[in-house]
Structures are given as C-alpha cells and as structure tokens.
CSV table of C-alpha atoms in Angstrom, one decimal:
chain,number,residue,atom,x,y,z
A,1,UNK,CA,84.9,53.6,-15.3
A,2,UNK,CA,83.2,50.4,-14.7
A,3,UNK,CA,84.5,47.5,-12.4
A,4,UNK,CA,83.0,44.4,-14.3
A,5,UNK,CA,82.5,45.1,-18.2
A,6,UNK,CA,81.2,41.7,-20.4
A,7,UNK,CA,81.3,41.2,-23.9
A,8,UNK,CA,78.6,39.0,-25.0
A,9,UNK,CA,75.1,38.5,-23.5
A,10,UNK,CA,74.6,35.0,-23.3
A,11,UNK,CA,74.5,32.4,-20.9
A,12,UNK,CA,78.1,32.9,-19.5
A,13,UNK,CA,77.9,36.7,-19.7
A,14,UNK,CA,74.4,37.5,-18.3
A,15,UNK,CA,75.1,35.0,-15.2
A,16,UNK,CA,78.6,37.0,-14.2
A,17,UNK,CA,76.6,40.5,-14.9
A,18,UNK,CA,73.8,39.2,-12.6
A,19,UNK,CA,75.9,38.2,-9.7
A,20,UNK,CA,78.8,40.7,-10.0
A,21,UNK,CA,76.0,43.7,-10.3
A,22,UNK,CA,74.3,42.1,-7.3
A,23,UNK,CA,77.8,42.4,-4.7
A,24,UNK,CA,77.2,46.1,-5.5
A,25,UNK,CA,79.8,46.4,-8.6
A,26,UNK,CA,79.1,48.9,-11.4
A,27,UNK,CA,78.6,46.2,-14.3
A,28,UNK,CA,78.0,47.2,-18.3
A,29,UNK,CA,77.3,43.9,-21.0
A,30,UNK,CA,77.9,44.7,-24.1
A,31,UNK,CA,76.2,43.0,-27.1
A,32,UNK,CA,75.9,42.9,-31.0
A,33,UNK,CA,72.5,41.8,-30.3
A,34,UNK,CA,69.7,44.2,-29.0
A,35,UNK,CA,67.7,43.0,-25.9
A,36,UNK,CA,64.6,41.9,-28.1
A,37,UNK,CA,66.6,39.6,-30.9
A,38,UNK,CA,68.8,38.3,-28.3
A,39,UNK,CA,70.2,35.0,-28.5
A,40,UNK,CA,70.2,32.2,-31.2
A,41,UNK,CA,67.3,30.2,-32.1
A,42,UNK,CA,68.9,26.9,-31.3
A,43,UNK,CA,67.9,24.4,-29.3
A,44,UNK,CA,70.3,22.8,-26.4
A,45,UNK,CA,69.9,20.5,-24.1
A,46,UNK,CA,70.8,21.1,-21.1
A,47,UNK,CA,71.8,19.1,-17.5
A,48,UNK,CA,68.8,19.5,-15.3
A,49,UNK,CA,71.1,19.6,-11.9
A,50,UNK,CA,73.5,22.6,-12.8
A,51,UNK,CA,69.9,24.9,-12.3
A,52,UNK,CA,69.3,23.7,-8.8
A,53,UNK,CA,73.4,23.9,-8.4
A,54,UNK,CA,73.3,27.8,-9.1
A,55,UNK,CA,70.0,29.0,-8.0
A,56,UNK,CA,68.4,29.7,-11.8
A,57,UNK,CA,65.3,29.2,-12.6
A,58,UNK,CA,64.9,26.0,-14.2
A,59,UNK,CA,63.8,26.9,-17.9
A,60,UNK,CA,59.8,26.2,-18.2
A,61,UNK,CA,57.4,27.2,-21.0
A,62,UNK,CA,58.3,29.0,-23.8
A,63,UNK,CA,61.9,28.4,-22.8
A,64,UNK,CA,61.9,24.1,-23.3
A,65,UNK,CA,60.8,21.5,-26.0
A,66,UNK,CA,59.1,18.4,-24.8
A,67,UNK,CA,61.3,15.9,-24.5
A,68,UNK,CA,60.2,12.4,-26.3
A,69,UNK,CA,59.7,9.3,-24.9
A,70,UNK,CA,62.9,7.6,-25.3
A,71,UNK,CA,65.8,7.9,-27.1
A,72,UNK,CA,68.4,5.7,-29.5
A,73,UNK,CA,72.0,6.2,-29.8
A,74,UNK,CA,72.2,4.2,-33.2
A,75,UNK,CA,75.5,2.9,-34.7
A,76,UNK,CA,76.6,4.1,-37.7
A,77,UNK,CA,75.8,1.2,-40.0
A,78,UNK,CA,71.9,0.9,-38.0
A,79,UNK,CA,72.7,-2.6,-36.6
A,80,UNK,CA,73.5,-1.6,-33.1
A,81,UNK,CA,71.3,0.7,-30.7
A,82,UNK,CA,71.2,2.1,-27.0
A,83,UNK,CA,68.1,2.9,-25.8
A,84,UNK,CA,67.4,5.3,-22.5
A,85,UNK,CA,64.0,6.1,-21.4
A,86,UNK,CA,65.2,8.8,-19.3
A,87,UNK,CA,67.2,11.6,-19.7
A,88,UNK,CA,69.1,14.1,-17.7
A,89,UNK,CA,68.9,17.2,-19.4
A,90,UNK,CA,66.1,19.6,-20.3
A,91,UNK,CA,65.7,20.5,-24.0
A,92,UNK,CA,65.9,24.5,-23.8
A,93,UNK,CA,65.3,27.2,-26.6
A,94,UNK,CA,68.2,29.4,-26.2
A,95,UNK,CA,67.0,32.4,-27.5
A,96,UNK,CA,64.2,32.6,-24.9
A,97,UNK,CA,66.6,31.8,-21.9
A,98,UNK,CA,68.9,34.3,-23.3
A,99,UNK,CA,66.5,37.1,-22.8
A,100,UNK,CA,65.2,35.3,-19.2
A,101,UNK,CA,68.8,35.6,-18.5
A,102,UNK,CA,69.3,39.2,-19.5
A,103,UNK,CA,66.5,40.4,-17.9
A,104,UNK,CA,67.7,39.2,-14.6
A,105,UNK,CA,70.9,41.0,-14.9
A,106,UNK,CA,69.4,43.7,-15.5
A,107,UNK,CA,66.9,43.2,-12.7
A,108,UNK,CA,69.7,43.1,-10.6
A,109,UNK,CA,71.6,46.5,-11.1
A,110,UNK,CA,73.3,45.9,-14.5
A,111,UNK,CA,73.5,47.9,-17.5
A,112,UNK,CA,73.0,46.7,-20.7
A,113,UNK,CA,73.8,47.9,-24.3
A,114,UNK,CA,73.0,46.7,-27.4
A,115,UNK,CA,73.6,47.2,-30.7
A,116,UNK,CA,77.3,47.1,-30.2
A,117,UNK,CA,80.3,45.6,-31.9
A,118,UNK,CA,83.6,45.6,-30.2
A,119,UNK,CA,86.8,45.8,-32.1
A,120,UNK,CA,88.8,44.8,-29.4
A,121,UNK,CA,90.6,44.9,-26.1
A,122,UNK,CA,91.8,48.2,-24.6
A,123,UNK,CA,95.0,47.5,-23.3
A,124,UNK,CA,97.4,49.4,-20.6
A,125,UNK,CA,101.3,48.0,-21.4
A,126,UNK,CA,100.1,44.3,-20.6
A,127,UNK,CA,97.0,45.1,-19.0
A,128,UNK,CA,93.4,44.7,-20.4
A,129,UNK,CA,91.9,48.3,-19.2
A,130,UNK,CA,88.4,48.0,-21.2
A,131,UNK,CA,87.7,47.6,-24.6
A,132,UNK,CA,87.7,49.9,-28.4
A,133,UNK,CA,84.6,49.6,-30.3
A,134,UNK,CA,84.3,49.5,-34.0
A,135,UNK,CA,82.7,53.5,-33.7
A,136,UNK,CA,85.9,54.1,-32.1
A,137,UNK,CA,84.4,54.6,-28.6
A,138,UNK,CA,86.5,53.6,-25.5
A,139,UNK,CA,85.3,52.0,-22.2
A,140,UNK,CA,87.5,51.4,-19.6
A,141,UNK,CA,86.9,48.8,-16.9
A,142,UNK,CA,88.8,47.0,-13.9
A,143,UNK,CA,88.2,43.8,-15.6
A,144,UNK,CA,87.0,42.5,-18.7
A,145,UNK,CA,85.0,39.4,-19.3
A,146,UNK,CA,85.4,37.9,-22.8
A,147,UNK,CA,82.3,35.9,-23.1
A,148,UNK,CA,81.4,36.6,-26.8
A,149,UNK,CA,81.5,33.7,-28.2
A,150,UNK,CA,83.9,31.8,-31.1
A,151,UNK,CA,84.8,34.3,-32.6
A,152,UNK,CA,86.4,35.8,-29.0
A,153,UNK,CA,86.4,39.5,-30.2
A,154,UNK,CA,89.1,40.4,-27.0
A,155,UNK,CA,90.9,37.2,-26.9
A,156,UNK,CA,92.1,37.5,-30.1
A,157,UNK,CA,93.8,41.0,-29.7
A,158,UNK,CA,95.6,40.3,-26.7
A,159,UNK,CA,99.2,41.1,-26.3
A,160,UNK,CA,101.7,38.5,-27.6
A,161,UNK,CA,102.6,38.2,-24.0
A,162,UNK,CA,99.9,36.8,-22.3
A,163,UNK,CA,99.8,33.3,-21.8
A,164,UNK,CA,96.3,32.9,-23.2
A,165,UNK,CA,95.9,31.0,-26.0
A,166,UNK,CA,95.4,33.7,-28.6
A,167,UNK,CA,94.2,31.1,-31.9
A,168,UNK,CA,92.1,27.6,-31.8
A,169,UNK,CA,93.0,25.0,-34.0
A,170,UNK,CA,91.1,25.0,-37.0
A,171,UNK,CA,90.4,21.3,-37.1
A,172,UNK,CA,88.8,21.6,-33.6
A,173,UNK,CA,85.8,23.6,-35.6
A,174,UNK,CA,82.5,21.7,-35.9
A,175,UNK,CA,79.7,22.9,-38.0
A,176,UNK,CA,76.0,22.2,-36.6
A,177,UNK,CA,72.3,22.9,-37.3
A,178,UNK,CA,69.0,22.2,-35.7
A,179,UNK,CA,65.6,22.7,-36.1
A,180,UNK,CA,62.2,22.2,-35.9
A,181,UNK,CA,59.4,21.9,-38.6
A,182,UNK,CA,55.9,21.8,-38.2
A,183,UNK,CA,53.5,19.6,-40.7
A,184,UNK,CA,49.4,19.9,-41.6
A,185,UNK,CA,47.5,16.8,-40.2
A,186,UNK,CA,47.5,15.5,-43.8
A,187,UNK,CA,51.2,15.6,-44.7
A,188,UNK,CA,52.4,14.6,-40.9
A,189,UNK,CA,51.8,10.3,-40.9
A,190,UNK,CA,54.0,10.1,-43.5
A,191,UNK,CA,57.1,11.6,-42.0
A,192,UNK,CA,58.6,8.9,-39.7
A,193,UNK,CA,58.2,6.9,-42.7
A,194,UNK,CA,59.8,9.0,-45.4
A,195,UNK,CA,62.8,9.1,-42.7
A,196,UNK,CA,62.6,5.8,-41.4
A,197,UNK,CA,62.4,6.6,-38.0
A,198,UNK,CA,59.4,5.7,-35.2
A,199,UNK,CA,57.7,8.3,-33.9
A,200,UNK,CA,58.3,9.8,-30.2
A,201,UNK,CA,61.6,8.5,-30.1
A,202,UNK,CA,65.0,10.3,-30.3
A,203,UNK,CA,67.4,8.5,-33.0
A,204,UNK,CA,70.9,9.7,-33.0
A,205,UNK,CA,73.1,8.0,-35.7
A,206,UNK,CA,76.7,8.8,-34.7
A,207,UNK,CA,79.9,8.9,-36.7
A,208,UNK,CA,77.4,9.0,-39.4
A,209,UNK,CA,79.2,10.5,-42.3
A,210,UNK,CA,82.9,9.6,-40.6
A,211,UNK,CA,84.8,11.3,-37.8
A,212,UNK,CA,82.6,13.4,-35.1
A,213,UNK,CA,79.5,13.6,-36.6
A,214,UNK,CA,75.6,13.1,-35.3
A,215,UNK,CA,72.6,12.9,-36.9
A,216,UNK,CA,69.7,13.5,-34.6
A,217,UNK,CA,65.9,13.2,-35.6
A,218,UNK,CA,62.8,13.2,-33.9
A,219,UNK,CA,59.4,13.0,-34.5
A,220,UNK,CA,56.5,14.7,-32.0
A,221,UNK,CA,53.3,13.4,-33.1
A,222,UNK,CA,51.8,15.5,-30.7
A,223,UNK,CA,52.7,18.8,-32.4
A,224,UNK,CA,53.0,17.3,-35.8
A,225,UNK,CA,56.8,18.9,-35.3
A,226,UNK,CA,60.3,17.2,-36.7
A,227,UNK,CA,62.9,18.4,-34.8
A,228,UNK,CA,66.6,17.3,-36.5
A,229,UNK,CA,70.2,18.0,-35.6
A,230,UNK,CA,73.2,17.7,-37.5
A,231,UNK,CA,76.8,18.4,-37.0
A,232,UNK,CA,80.2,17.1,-38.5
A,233,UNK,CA,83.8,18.4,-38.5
A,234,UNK,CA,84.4,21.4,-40.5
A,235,UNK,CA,87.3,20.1,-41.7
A,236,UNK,CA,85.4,17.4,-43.6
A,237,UNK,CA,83.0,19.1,-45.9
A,238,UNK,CA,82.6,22.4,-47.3
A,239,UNK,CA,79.1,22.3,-46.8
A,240,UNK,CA,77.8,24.3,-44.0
A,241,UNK,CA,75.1,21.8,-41.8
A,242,UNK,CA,72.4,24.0,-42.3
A,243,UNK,CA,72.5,23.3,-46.1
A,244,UNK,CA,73.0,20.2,-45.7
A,245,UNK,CA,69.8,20.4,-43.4
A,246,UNK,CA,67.9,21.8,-46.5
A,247,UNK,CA,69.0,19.3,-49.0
A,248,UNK,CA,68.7,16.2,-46.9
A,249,UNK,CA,65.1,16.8,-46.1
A,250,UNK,CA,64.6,17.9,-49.6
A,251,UNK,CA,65.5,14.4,-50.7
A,252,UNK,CA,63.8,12.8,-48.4
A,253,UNK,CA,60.0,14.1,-49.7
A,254,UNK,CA,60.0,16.0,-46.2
A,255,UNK,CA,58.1,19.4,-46.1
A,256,UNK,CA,57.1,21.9,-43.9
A,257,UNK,CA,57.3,24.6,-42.2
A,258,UNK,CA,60.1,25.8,-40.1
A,259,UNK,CA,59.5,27.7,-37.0
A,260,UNK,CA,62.7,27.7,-35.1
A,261,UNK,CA,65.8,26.9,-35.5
A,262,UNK,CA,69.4,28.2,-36.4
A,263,UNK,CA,73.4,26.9,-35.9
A,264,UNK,CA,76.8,27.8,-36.8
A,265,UNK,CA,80.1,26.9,-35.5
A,266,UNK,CA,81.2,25.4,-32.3
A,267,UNK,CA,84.9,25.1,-31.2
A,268,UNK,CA,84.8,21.4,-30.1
A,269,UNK,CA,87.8,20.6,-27.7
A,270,UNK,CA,88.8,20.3,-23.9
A,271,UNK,CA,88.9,24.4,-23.1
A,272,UNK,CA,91.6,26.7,-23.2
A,273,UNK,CA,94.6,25.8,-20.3
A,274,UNK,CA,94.8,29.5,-19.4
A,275,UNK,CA,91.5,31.9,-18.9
A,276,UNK,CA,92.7,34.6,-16.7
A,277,UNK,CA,95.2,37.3,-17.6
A,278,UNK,CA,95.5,40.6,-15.8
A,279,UNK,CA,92.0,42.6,-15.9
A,280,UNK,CA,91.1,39.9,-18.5
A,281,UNK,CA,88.9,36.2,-18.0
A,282,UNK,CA,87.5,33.9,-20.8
A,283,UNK,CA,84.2,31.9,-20.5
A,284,UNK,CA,81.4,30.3,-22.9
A,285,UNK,CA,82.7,29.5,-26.6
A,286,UNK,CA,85.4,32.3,-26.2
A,287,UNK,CA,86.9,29.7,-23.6
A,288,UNK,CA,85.9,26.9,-25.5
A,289,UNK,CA,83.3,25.4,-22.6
A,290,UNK,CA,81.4,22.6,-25.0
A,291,UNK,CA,81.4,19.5,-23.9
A,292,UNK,CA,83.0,17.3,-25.9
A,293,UNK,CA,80.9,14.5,-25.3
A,294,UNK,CA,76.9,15.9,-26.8
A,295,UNK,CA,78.5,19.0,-28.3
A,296,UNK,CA,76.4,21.5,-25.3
A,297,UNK,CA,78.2,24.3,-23.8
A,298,UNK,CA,75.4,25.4,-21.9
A,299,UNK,CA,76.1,24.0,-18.5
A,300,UNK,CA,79.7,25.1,-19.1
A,301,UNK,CA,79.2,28.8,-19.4
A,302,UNK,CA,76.5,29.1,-16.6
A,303,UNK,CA,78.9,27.4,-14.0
A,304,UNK,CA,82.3,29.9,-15.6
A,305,UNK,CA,79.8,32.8,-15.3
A,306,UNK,CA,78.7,31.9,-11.8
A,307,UNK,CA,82.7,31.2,-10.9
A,308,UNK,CA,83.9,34.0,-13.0
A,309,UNK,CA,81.9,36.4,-11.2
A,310,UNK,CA,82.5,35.6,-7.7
A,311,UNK,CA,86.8,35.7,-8.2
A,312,UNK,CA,85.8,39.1,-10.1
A,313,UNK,CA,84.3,40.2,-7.1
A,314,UNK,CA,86.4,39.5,-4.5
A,315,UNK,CA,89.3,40.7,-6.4
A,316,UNK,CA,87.5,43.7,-6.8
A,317,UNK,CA,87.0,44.4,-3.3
A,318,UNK,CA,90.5,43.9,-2.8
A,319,UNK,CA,91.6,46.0,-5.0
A,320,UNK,CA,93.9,43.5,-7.2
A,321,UNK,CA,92.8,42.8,-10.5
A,322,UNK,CA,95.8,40.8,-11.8
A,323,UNK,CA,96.6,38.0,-13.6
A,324,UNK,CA,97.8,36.2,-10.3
A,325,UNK,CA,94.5,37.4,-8.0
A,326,UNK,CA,92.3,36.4,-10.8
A,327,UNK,CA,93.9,32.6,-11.6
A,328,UNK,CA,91.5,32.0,-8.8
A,329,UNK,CA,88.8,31.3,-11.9
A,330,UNK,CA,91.0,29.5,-13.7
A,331,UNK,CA,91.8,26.5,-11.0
A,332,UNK,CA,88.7,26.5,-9.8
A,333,UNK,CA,87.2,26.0,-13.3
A,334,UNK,CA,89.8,23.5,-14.8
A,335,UNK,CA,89.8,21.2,-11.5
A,336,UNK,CA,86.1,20.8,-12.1
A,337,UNK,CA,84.2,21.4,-15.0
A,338,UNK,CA,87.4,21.7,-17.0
A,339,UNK,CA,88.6,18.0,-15.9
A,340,UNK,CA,85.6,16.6,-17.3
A,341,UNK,CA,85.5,18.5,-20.6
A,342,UNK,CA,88.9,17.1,-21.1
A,343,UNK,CA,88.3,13.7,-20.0
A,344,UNK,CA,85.3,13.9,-23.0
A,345,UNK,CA,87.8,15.0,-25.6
A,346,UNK,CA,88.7,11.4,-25.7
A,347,UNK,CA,85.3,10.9,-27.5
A,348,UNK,CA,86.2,13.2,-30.1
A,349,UNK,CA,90.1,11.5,-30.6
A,350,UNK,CA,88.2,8.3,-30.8
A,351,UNK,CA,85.7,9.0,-33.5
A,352,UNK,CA,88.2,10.3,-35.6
A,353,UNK,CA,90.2,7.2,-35.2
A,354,UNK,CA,87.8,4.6,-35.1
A,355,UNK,CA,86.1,3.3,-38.4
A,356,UNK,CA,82.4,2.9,-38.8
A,357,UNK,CA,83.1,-0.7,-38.2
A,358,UNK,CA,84.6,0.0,-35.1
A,359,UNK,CA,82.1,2.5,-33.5
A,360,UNK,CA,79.3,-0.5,-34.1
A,361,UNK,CA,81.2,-2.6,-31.9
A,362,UNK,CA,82.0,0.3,-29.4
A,363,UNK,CA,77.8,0.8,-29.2
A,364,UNK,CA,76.9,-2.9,-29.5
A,365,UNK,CA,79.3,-4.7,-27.1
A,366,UNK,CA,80.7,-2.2,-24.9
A,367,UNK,CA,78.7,1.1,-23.7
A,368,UNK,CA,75.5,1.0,-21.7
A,369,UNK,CA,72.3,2.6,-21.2
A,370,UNK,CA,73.9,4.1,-18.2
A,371,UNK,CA,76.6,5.3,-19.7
A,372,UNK,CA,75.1,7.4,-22.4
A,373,UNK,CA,73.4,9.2,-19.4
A,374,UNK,CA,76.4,9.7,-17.9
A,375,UNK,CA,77.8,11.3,-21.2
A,376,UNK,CA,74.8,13.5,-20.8
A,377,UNK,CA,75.5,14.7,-17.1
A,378,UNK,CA,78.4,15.6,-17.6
A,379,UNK,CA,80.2,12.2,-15.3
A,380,UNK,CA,82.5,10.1,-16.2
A,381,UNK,CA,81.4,7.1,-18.1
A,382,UNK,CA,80.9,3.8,-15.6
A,383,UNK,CA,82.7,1.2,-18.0
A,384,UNK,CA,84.4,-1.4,-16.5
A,385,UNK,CA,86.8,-1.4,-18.4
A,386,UNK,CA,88.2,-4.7,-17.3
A,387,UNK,CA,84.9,-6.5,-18.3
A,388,UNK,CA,84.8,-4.2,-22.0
A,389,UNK,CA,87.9,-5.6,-22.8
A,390,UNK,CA,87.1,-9.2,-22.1
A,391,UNK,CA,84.1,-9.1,-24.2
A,392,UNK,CA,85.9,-7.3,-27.0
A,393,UNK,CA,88.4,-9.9,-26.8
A,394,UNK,CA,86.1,-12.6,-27.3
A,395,UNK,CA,85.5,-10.4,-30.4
A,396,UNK,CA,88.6,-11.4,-31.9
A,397,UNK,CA,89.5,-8.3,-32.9
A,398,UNK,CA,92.8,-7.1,-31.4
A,399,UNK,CA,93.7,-4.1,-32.9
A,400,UNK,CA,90.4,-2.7,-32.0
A,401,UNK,CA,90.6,-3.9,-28.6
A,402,UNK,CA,94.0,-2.0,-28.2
A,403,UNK,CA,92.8,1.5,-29.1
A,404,UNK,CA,89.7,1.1,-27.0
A,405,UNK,CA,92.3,0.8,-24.6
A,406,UNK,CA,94.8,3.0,-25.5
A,407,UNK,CA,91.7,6.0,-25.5
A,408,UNK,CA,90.0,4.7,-22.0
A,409,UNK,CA,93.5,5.0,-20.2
A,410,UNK,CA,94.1,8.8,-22.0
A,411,UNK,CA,90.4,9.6,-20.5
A,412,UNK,CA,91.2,8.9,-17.3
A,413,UNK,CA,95.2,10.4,-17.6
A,414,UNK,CA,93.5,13.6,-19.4
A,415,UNK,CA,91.1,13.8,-16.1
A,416,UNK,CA,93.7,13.2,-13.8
A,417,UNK,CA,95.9,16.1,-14.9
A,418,UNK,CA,93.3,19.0,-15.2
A,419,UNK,CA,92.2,18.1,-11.6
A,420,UNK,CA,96.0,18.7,-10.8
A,421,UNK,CA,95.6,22.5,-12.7
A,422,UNK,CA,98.1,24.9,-10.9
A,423,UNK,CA,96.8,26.5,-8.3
A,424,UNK,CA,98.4,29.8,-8.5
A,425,UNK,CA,100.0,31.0,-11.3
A,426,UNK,CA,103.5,30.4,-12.2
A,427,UNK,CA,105.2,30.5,-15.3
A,428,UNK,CA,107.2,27.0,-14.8
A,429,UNK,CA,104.1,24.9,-12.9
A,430,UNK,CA,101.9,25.7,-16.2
A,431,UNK,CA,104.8,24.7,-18.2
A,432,UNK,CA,105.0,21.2,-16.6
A,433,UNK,CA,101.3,20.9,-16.1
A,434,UNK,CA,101.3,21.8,-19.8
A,435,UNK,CA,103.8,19.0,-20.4
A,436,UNK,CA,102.0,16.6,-18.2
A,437,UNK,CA,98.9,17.0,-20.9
A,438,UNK,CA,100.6,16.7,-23.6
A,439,UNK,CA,102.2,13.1,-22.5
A,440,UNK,CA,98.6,12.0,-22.1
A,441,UNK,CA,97.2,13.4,-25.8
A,442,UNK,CA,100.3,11.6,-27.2
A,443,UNK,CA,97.9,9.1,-26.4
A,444,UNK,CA,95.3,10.0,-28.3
A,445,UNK,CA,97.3,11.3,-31.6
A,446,UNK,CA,99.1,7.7,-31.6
C-alpha cells in the first residue's frame, strides 16, 4: 500500500509527490501521459513571486518565452488601451516545466507510472482507499490526490455522500488556444501588418467576441515568431478555439509554421468550496484553481500541491487520514489563494453582464496601469472606487455606473467570505458559510 497516491502529473501533482516523497512517505503518480510526452504544449504565464515563495526553480531556458516589450489591454471596440511596460509573470512552456517538475519528484524518492488511465476511486463504505484502473488493476493508498485535471477522473465517482462537489457547471467551461508560429525573413515584415498590430508589443483585445473572451497577439521580430491566444465561453460558440485559431489566421493572409502550441478546456470559476473528503484532496483543474482574472492556474496548483502535501504529511504521521484531519488543506487554501480566486470571479460576472460599450468605459475611464498588474499577481485590484465612481458619473451614464458598483462591492463581499472559510469541518458552519456566498453572488446574478 502506498501512503500518498496522485493522479495526474502536472504542476499540482508532481509538487505534492516531490514534498510528500521527501518527509519519507511511500508516494506513486499516476499518469495517462508517459514521462517523455508529458505535459501540454501550452504556454502560461506565470507569477514570478510564487517560485521564490516555494523554493522551485524559477523556469529558465527551454522552459520560458521572451516576454515583449510592453503590453496593451485594448477595449473591445480598439478606442481604449492600457499599456504596462512591465509585467509580473514569466511566460513558461508547460510541457517543459512538466517534465522539470517530474523529474524532481522522482529525484526525490517518488515513483512514477505512465501510461495509465484511471477509471476511478477505490472506495471503502465512504472512504477513498486508492483507485480502479481501466485494466482493472487496484491500488490502494492512505490518501488519494485528485490532481488530474478537468475532467477529475476520482472526483467524479465519489460517493453521493461526500460533500464534494461531484459536477461543474457547464457554463463555467471556457475553451482556449495558443500558439506560436514561426515565419522566413521574407514573409515576416508583413505580419504585424496583415494583423494590425506593432511589433514587440502584447495586444489583448478583451470581451472581444462578447462575454469572457481575449484575443491575445504578439509579434517577436526577433524570432520572426507570432505567438496568439484565444479563449471565449464554451457556451457561446460551437467552435473549438483552436479552429477558430486556424481559420482566423487563414483569413488574415498569415502563414507559417507552427512549432508549439496546444489548448483545450479550462473550468473558469472561483474553486470548488470543499476539497478534502476522507483519504481524498482536490487540486489543479480537478479543483478548479484558474484564476479568474488571466485564465492561469499555474500558480494555483503549485501553492495546493505545496499545501496539499504538507496536511497529507502530517496527517500521515498521525495516523488520521480523515475528512476532518485533512480539512486542514482546505482552510488553509480557501483563506488564501482561494479568497482571491473568488474575489476575480467578479471579472468573469462582469464581462458577461457588461456590453462592449461598457467594457470601453471600464478600460478607458476607470482601471489603471497598476491595476492590470495587479490582476496579473494575483492582488486585489487598487481602484478607488470612490474616485471610479465620480468619474463615471461625470460620464452620465447611471446605469453603468450602478453595476460597476453593484460588481466592485460583490469583489470585495466574495473576498471577505472565503477568508472566513470554516476552519474545521462541520456540517452546519459549511452550510452557513455556503449561505453567506451565496448572498454575495446574488450580487453578481442580479
């Protein structure tokens, strides 16, 4: 029997295997991947600070994209712009920092196996006791880490009584692609023209096509390289963003030759309100850990995996692997981390319920240079919101004015509640905390 079992090698999974295997526990991941195709060939970015924070290497070579010289948060209709000439994150190619990530697991005393799909959990009455793959094999652990991604291959088969979410909301679903293209000398100067943007500078059109949506593009004329993002509620089109990828560049007269890239859905939403249950935890995309805000889950997993780890550890020493030893991770996660991803959903409620119209005043008269950075580390935005709303009253435009409002005061309720997460568990302080965030997303849904 193993004491730490992990589903999933990514960023989540490989830091808990690393750390748990390190305290001396016997620790097995298992992936669908094997070690050498590990990992998707997207690019993230990533908060530069959460490295230093956890002791990881900060992601160098191979592992990063250079970042361009400054970057636009454009408006949907073009008129309005922020520009930053500094950023707080660190572009990284996951698929590289995957395997980086693995290998130190390994390094450190844990076993890895790839190759391998899981069906499900393993369960003991109400216990999770290992997990069933699809050859019928059983492995039995003290505790189980779900970290394998959206499609949560345990979470959904746990028993009807746990008080984990088993199901997402379908309309929390966004669909995104990115990558990178590179160009012969004599085809590259007319790029940035074909897609009217300058070169060396990172344009991100928001709420482009409606709703939560980005389009990202930009030009290296160093590498001859276009690098381009999309993503847009699932909900909203039929077309997956990688085809949309394909045909927009197609349009456009733009060429090339792709050398990296990939995408697929992401589960955009504040994270789940419960991630322990007895033998069982929940991190990365299985928890739903992306930030709201840029759509990066990155920094999300690697501080659950870090904090996942060390409650799996001590309860293992103790010798209690329960739901009520192990909430631990859960109030430690959704005081911090999980506070902020929630105070970001309000980004997501507002794009869906502000026009074009009114996300070009949002970007030309009310957010700042600072705050996109902000929105980028992970902090609170530093609005005043006092000041916003006496410029957007001189606007003349009341109703607007209002739901700016109405979605700044949610933000901060939202934030407010998650850093008021119950501490232990008990059945009726989830069920008020539970109520207590709902009031403030009444908010949000109008």
């Amino acid at each position: 029997m193993y004491d730490f079992l992990i589903v999933g090698a990514g960023c989540a999974g490989c830091v808990a295997a690393a750390r748990a295997a390190a305290e001396g526990h016997r620790v097995l991941i298992l992936d669908r991947s094997d070690a050498d195709s590990l990992g998707h060939p997207w690019v993230n970015g990533v908060e530069r600070s959460v490295f230093g924070r956890l002791g990881i290497a900060m992601p160098s070579g191979e592992e990063t994209m250079p970042s361009p010289l400054s970057s636009r948060l454009v408006s949907p209709s073009g008129r309005h712009y922020i520009e930053t000439t500094s950023s707080p994150t660190v572009e990284v190619r996951m698929s590289f920092f995957a395997r980086r990530l693995l290998r130190d697991a390994v390094g450190a005393g844990a076993e890895f196996r790839g190759g391998v799909r899981v069906s499900g959990p393993l369960l003991d009455s109400e216990r999770v006791a290992g997990v069933r793959t699809e050859d019928g094999e059983e492995i039995e652990a003290r505790v189980v880490l779900d970290a394998s991604g959206w499609e949560a291959a345990l979470r959904r088969g746990l028993p009807e009584t746990s008080p984990v979410p088993r199901e997402i909301e379908e309309s929390c679903m966004v669909t995104a692609w990115r990558e990178q293209r590179r160009f012969d000398p004599g085809d590259a100067p007319d790029v940035p023209s074909l897609l009217g943007i300058p070169p060396d500078v990172n344009v991100s059109r928001v709420g482009w096509r409606g709703g939560y949506s980005v389009l990202m593009m930009h030009w290296d004329p160093r590498e001859n390289e276009l690098d381009i993002l999309v993503g847009y509620d699932r909900d909203k089109s039929e077309e997956p963003a990688g085809e949309f990828v394909c045909r927009f560049l197609e349009e456009k007269g733009v060429g090339g030759r792709r050398h990296y890239g990939g995408g697929g859905l992401i589960p955009v939403r504040r994270s789940l309100d419960v991630l322990v249950d007895h033998g069982f935890m929940l991190a990365g995309d299985a928890a739903c850990m992306v930030i709201p805000a840029h759509g990066s889950g990155v920094a999300s997993a690697l501080i659950a995996g870090d904090l996942a780890a060390r409650t799996a550890s001590r309860c293992l020493r103790e010798g209690d692997t329960g739901r009520e030893n192990l909430w631990e991770y859960a109030a430690r996660y959704q005081r911090g981390r999980g506070a902020l991803m929630a105070y970001f959903e309000v980004t997501r409620s507002l794009t869906a319920d502000f026009s074009p119209e009114d996300m070009d005043k949002l970007i030309g008269y009310v957010m700042t240079p600072g705050d996109v950075e902000a929105g980028l580390r992970a902090e609170p935005l530093g609005i005043d919101l006092k000041d916003a709303l006496r410029r957007l009253r001189s606007l003349r435009h009341p109703l607007f004015t209002a739901r700016f409002a109405f979605h700044a005061a949610a933000a901060v309720s939202l934030k407010k509640a998650y850093e008021a997460y119950p501490e232990r568990y008990d059945p009726a302080l989830l069920e008020e905390w539970r109520a207590r965030v709902a009031r403030a997303r009444r908010h949000l849904e109008g």
